[in-house]
Tab-separated table of C-alpha atoms and ligand atoms in Angstrom:
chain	number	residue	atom	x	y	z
A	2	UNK	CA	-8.931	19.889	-34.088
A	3	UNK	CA	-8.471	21.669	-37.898
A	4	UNK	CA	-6.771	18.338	-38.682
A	5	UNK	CA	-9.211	16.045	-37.112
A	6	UNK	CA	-12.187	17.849	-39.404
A	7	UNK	CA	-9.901	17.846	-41.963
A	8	UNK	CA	-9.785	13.782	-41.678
A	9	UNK	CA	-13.095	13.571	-41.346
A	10	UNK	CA	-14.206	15.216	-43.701
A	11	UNK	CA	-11.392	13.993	-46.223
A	12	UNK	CA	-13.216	10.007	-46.029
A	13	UNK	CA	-16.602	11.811	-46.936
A	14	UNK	CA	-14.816	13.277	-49.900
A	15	UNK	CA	-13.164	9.775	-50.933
A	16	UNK	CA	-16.265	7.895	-50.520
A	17	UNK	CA	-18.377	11.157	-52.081
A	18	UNK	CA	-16.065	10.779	-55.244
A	19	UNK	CA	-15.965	6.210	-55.635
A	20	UNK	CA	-20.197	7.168	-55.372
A	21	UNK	CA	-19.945	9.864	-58.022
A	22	UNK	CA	-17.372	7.968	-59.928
A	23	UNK	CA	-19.866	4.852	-59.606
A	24	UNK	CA	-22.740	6.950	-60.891
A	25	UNK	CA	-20.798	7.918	-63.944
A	26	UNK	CA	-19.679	4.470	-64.850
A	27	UNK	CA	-23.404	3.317	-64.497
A	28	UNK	CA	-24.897	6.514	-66.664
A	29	UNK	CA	-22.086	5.619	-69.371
A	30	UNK	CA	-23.275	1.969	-69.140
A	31	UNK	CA	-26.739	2.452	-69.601
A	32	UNK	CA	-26.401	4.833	-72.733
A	33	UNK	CA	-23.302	2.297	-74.704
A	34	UNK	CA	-27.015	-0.512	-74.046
A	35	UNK	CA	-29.701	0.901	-74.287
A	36	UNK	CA	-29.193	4.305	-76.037
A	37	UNK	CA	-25.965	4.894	-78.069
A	38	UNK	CA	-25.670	8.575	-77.897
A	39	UNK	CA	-22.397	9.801	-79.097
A	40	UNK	CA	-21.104	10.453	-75.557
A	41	UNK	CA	-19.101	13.897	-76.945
A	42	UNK	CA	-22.907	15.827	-77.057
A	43	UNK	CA	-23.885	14.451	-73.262
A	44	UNK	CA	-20.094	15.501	-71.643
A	45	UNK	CA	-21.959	18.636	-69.762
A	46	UNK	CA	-24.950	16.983	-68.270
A	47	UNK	CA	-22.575	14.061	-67.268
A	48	UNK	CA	-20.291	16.858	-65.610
A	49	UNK	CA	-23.487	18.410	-64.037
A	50	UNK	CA	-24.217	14.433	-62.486
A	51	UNK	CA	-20.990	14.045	-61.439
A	52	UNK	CA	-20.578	16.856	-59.385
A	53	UNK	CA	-23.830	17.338	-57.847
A	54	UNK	CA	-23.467	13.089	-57.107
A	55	UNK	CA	-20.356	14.277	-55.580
A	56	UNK	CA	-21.604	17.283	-53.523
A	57	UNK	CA	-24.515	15.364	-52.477
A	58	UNK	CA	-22.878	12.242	-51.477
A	59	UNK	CA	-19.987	14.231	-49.647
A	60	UNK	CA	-22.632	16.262	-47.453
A	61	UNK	CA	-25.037	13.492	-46.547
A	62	UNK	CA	-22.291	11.141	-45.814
A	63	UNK	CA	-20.164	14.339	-43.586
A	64	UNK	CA	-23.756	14.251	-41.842
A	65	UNK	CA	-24.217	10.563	-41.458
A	66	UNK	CA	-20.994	10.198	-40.078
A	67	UNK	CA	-21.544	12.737	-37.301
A	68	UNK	CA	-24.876	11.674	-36.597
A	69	UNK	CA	-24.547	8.260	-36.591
A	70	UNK	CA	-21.612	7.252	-35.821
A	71	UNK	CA	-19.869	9.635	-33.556
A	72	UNK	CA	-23.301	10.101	-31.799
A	73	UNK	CA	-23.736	7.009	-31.061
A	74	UNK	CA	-19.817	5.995	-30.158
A	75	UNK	CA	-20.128	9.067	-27.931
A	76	UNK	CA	-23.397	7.622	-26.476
A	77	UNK	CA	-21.324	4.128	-25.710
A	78	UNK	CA	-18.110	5.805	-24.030
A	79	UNK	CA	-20.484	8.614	-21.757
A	80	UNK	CA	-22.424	5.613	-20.307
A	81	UNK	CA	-18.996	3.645	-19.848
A	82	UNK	CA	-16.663	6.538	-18.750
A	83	UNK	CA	-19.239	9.599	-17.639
A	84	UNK	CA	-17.001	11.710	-16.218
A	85	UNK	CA	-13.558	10.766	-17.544
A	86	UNK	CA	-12.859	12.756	-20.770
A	87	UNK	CA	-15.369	15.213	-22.084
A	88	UNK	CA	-17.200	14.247	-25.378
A	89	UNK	CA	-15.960	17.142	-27.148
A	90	UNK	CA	-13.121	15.091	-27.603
A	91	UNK	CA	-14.940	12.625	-29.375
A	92	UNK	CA	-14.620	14.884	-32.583
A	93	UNK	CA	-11.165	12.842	-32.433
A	94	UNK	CA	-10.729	9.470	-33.546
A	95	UNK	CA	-6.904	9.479	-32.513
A	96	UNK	CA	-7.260	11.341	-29.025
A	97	UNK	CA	-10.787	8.721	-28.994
A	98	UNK	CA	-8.536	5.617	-29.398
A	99	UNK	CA	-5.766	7.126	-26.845
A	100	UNK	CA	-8.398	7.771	-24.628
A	101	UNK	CA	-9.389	4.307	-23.964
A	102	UNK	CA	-6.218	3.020	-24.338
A	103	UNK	CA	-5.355	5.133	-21.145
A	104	UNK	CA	-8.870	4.087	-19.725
A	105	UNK	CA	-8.304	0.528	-20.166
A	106	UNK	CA	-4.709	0.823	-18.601
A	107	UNK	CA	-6.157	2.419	-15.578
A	108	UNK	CA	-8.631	-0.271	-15.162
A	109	UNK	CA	-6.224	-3.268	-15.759
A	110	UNK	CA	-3.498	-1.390	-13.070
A	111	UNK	CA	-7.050	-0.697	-10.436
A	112	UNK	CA	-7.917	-4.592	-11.431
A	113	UNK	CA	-3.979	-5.727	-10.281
A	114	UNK	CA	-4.320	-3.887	-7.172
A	115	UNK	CA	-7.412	-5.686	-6.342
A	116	UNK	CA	-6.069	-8.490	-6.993
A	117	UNK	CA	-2.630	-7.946	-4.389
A	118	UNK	CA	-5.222	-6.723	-1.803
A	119	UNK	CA	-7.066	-9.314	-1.906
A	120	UNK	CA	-4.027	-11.774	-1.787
A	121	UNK	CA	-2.818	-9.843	1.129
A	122	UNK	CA	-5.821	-10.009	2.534
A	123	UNK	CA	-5.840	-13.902	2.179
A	124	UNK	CA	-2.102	-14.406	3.289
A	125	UNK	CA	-3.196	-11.527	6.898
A	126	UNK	CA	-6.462	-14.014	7.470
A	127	UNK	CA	-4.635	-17.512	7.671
A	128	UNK	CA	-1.476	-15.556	9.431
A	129	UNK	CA	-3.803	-14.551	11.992
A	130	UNK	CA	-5.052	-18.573	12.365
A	131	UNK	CA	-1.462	-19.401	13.025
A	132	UNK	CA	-0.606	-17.128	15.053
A	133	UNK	CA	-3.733	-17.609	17.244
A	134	UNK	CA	-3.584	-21.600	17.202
A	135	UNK	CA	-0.516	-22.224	18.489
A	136	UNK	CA	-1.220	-20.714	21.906
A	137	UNK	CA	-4.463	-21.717	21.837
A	138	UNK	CA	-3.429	-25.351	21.072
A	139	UNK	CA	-1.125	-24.859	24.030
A	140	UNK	CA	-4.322	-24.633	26.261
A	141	UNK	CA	-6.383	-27.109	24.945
A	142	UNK	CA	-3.376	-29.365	25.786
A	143	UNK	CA	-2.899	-28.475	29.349
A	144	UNK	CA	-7.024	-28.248	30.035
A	145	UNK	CA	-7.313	-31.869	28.644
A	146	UNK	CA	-4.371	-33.264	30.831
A	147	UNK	CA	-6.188	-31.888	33.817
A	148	UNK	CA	-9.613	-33.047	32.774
A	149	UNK	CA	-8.093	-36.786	32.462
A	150	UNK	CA	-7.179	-36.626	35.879
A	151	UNK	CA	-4.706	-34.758	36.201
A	152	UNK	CA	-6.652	-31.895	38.350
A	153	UNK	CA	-6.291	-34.618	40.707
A	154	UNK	CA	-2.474	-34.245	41.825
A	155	UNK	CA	-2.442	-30.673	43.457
A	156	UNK	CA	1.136	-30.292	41.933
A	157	UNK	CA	0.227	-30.988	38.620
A	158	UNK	CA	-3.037	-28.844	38.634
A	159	UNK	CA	-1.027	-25.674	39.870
A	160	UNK	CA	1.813	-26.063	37.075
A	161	UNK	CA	-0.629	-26.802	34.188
A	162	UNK	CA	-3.057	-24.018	34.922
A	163	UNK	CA	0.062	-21.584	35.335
A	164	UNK	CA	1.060	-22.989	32.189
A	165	UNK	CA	-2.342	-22.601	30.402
A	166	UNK	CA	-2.778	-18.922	32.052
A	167	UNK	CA	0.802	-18.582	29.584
A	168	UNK	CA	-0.524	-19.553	26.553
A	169	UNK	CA	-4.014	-17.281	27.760
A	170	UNK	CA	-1.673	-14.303	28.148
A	171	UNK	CA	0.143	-14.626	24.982
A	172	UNK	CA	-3.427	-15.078	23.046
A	173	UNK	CA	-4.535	-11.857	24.583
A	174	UNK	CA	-1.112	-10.319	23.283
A	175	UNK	CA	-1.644	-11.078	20.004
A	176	UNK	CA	-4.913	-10.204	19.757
A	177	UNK	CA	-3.832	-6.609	20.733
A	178	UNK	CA	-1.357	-6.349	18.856
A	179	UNK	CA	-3.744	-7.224	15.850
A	180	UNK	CA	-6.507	-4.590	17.154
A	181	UNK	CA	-3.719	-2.273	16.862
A	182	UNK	CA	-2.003	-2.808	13.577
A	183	UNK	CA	-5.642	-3.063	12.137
A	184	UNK	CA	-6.311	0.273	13.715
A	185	UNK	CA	-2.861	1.993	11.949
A	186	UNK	CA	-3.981	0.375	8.795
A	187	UNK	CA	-7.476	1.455	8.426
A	188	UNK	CA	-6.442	4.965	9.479
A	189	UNK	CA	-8.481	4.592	12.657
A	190	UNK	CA	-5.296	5.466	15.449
A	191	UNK	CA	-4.811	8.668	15.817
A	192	UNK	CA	-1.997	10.127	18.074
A	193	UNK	CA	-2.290	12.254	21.150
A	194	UNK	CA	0.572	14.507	21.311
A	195	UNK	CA	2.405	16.484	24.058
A	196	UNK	CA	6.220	17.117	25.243
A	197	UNK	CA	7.722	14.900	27.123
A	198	UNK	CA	10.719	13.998	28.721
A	199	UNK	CA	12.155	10.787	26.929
A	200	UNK	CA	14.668	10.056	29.570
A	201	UNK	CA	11.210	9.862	31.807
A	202	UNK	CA	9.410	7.129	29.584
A	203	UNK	CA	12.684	5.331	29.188
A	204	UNK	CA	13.163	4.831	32.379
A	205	UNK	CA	9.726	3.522	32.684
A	206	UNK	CA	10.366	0.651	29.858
A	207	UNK	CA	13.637	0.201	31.910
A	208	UNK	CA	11.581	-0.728	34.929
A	209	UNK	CA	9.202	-3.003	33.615
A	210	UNK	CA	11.797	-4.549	31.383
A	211	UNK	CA	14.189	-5.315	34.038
A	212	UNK	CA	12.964	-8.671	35.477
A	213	UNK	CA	12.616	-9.807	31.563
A	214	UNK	CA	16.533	-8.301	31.153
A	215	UNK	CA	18.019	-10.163	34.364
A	216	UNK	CA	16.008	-13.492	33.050
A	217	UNK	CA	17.838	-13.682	29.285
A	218	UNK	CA	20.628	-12.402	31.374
A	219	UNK	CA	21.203	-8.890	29.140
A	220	UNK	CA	21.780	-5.885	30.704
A	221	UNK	CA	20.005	-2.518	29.510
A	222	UNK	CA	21.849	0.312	29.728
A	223	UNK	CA	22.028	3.740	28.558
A	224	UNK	CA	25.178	4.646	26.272
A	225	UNK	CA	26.188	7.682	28.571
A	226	UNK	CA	24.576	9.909	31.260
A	227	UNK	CA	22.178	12.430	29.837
A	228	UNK	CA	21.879	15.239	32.649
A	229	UNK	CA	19.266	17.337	30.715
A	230	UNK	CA	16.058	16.551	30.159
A	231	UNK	CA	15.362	15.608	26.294
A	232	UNK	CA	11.671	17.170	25.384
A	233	UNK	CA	10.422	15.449	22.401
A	234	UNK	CA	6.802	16.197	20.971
A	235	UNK	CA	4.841	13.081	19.921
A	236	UNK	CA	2.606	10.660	21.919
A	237	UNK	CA	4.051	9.402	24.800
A	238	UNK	CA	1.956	6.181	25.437
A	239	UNK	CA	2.993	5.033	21.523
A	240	UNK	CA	6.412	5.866	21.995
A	241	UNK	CA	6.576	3.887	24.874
A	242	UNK	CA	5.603	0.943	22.987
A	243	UNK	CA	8.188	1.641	20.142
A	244	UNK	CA	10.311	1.241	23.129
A	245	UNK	CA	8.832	-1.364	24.266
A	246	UNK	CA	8.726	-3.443	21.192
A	247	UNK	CA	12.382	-2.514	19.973
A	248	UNK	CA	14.607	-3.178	23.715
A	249	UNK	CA	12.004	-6.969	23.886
A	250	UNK	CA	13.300	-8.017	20.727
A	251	UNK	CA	16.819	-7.077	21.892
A	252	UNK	CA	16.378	-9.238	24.979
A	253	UNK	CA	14.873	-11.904	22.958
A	254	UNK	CA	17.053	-12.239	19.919
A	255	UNK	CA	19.904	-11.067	22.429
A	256	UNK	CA	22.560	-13.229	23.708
A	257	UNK	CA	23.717	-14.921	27.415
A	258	UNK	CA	25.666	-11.980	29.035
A	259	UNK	CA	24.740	-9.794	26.257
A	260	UNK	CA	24.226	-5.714	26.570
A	261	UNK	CA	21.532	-3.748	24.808
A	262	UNK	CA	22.439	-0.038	24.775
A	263	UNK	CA	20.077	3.063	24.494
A	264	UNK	CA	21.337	6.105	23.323
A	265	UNK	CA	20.024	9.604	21.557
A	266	UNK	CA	21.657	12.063	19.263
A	267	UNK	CA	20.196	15.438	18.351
A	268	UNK	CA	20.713	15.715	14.641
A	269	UNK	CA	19.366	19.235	14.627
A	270	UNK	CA	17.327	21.592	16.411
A	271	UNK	CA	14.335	19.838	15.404
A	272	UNK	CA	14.988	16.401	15.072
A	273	UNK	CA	16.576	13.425	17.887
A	274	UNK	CA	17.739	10.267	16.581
A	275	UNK	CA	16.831	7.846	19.025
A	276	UNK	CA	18.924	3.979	18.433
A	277	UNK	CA	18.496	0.713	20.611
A	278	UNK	CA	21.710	-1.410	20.085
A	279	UNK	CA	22.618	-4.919	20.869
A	280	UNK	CA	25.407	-7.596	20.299
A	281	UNK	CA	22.760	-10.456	19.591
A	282	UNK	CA	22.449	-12.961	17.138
A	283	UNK	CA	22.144	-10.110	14.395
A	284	UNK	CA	20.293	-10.531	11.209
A	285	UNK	CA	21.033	-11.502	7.384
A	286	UNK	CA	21.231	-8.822	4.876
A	287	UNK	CA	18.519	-10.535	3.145
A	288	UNK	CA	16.089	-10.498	5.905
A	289	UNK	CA	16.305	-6.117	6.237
A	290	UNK	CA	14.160	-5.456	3.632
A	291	UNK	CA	11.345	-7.157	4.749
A	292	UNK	CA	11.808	-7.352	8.413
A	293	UNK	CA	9.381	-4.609	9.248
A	294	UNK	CA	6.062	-6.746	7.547
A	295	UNK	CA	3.727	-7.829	9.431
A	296	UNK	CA	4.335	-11.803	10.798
A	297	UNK	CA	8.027	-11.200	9.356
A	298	UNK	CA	10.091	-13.539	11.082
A	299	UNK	CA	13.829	-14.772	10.562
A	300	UNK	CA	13.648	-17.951	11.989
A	301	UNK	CA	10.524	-18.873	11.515
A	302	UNK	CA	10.122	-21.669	13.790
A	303	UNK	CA	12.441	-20.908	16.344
A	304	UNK	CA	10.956	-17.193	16.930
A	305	UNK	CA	7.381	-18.039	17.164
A	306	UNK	CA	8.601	-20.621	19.856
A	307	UNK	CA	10.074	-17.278	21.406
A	308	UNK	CA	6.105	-16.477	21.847
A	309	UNK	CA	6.112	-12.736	19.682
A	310	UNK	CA	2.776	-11.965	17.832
A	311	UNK	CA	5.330	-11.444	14.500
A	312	UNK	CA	3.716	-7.854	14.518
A	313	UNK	CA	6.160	-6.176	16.705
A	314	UNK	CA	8.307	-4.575	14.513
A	315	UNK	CA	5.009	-4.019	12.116
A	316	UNK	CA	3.840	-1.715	14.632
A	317	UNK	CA	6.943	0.224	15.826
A	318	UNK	CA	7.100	1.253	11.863
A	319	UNK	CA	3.258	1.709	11.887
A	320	UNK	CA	3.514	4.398	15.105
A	321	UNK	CA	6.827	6.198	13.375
A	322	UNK	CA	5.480	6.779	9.946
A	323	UNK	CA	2.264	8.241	12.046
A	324	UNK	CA	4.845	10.623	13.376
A	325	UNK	CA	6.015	10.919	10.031
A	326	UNK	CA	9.314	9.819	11.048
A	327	UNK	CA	11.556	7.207	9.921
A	328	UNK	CA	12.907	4.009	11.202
A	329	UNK	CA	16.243	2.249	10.400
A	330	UNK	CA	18.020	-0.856	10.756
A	331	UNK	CA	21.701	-1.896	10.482
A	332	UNK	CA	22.686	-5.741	11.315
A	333	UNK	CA	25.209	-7.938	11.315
A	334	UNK	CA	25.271	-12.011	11.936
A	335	UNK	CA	27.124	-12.339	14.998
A	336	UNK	CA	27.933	-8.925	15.663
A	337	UNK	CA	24.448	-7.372	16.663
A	338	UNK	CA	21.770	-4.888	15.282
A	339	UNK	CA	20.870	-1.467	15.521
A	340	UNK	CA	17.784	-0.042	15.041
A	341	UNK	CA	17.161	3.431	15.329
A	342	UNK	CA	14.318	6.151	14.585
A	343	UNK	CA	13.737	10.011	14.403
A	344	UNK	CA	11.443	12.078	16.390
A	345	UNK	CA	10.282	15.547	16.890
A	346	UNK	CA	12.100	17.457	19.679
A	347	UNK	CA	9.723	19.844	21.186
A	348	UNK	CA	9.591	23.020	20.223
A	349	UNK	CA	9.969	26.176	22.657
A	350	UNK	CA	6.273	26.431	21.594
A	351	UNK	CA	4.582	23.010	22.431
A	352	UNK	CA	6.911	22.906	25.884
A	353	UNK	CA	5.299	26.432	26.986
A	354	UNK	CA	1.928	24.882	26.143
A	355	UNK	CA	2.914	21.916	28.629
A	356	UNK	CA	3.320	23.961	31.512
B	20	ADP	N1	17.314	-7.158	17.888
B	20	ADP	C1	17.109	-8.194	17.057
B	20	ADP	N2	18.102	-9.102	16.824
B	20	ADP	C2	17.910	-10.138	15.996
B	20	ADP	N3	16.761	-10.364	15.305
B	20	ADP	C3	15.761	-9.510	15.483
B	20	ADP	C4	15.858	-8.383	16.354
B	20	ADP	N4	14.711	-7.688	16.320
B	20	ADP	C5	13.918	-8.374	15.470
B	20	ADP	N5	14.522	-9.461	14.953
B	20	ADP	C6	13.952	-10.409	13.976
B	20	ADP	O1	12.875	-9.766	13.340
B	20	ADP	C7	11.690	-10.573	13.430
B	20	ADP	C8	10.477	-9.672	13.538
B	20	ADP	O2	10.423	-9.032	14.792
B	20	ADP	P1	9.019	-8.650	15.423
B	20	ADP	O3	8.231	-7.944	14.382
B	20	ADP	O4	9.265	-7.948	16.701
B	20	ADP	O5	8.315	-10.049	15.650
B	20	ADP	P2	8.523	-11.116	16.837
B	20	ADP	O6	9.519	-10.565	17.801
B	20	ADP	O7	7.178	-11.232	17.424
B	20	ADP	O8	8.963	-12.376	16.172
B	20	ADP	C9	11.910	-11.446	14.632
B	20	ADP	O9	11.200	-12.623	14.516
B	20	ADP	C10	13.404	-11.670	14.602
B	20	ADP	O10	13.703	-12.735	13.748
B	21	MG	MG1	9.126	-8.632	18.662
């Protein structure tokens, strides 16, 4: 602050003494024209004009300055910035000019983000097009055959509506999973949590994933017995779909007389680690970091033909972050993957509260 005055008030004094210095020049001027007086007998009233030229000057301009300018600079940045930096701080050009330097920074780095939503935002809206017309072209195909006569041939009509109830079913899947993934995203999902038995809801995934298991010809198994039940605390219904979403893929991206293996692993007395492997077609390294975006997919073509919404993986990270939990994956091209996440055992707390 001492040195900001200081500044300040050091261009007053410059410009206070070129005006004083200016007045003298012009008063010695005048007399060498129009008067002639020997300039020895004048010196003191020429000292007197000097200085109070100088005083003057150096007030009205230390005035001027404050008035003027800084009012009116401090006028421009309240309306701009009206909370951001309080105008005492206008009393300093330097900490003035770093001020909206920072400002400026702030706005180009809110401006860039704007930009990548809104680019994200773009590339979500036409993935959500794709994904929806190819099932939906799948439809139109099968409803047109059947219009041009083919509703005719009772053996044709049963197979294409099947075939068009498919492509209905798999539109109605990705729609889901996009009401979901738009819920985790805005912040709308919120979890219900209770303990519960894991071995329970595995089983349950094991039951309704055992006709899809025997049909890619994979078996599901668990990697040993587990006698005791294993109380974790989260919600049940999400978990299952974590489940869900992680043994599919297996199944899917498995292959012919492959196994996909379930097993847990208490890392403490807090936390289980919980890892789905299989011996599938595995995945590049260079495919890991991104494989848990939304509409990620590692063959692009070949997978959507596989009929996943792309969002699978999207949501099983989605559900264990909501946990605030992690989720891993190790893979290997030929060998198989792994992918495993953490989750809250119960504690002797919550399970009391269960019963
Ligand atoms: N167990 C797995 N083995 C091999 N590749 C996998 C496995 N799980 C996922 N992937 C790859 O990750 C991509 C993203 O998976 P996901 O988000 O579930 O979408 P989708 O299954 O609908 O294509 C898949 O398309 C597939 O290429
Ligand atoms: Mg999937």
């Amino acid at each position: 602050m001492a040195v900001t005055l200081f500044k300040k008030n050091l261009i007053s004094l410059f410009s206070a003494l070129y005006i004083a210095v200016f007045v003298l020049l012009l008063t010695l001027g005048l007399n060498y024209y129009f008067f002639n007086i020997a300039i020895r007998s004048f010196l003191i009233p020429m000292g007197i004009v000097f200085s109070f030229t100088l005083i003057f000057s150096y007030f009205l301009l230390s005035i001027k300055i404050e008035r003027n300018i800084i009012e009116k600079v401090s006028a421009i940045y309240n309306n701009l910035f009206p909370t951001t930096i309080s105008t005492r701080s206008l009393d300093d050009f330097d900490l003035l000019t770093s001020n909206l330097k920072k400002i400026t920074t702030d706005k180009n780095t809110e401006i860039e983000l704007l930009r990548q939503q809104e680019n994200y935002r773009k590339e979500f809206i036409g993935n959500i097009a794709h994904e929806l017309k190819t099932p939906l072209f799948t439809i139109q195909g099968y409803v047109l055959t059947l219009l041009d006569g083919g509703v005719d041939d009772q053996k044709v009509r049963t197979k294409y509506l099947k075939q068009a109830a498919k492509g209905v079913d798999r539109l109605m899947y990705v729609v889901k999973d996009l009401d979901l993934i738009t819920k985790f995203e805005s912040g709308i999902e919120t979890l219900e949590r209770s303990a519960f038995d894991l071995r329970r809801t595995l089983e349950n995934v094991f039951e309704l994933l055992e006709m899809e298991g025997i049909k890619n010809k994979i078996t599901l198994r668990m990697d040993k017995k587990y006698e005791e039940p294993i109380f974790i605390f989260a919600d049940e219904e999400r978990i299952q779909q974590v489940l869900t979403n992680l043994i599919i893929n297996s199944l899917k991206y498995g292959i012919e007389q492959g196994v996909t293996e379930i097993g847990f692993e208490k890392i403490d007395e807090t936390k289980l680690l919980v890892r789905i492997n299989d011996n599938g077609n595995g995945i590049a390294e260079e495919h890991l970091p991104r494989l848990f975006e939304r509409f990620y997919r590692v063959d692009k073509t070949r997978n959507r033909n596989q009929g996943g919404s792309g969002l699978g993986l999207a949501i099983v990270k989605h559900i264990i972050e909501a946990h605030h939990e992690r989720v891993f994956v190790e893979s290997k091209v030929g060998i198989g993957s792994e992918f495993s996440f953490s989750l809250p055992l119960a504690s002797k707390k919550e399970l009391q509260k269960e019963r």
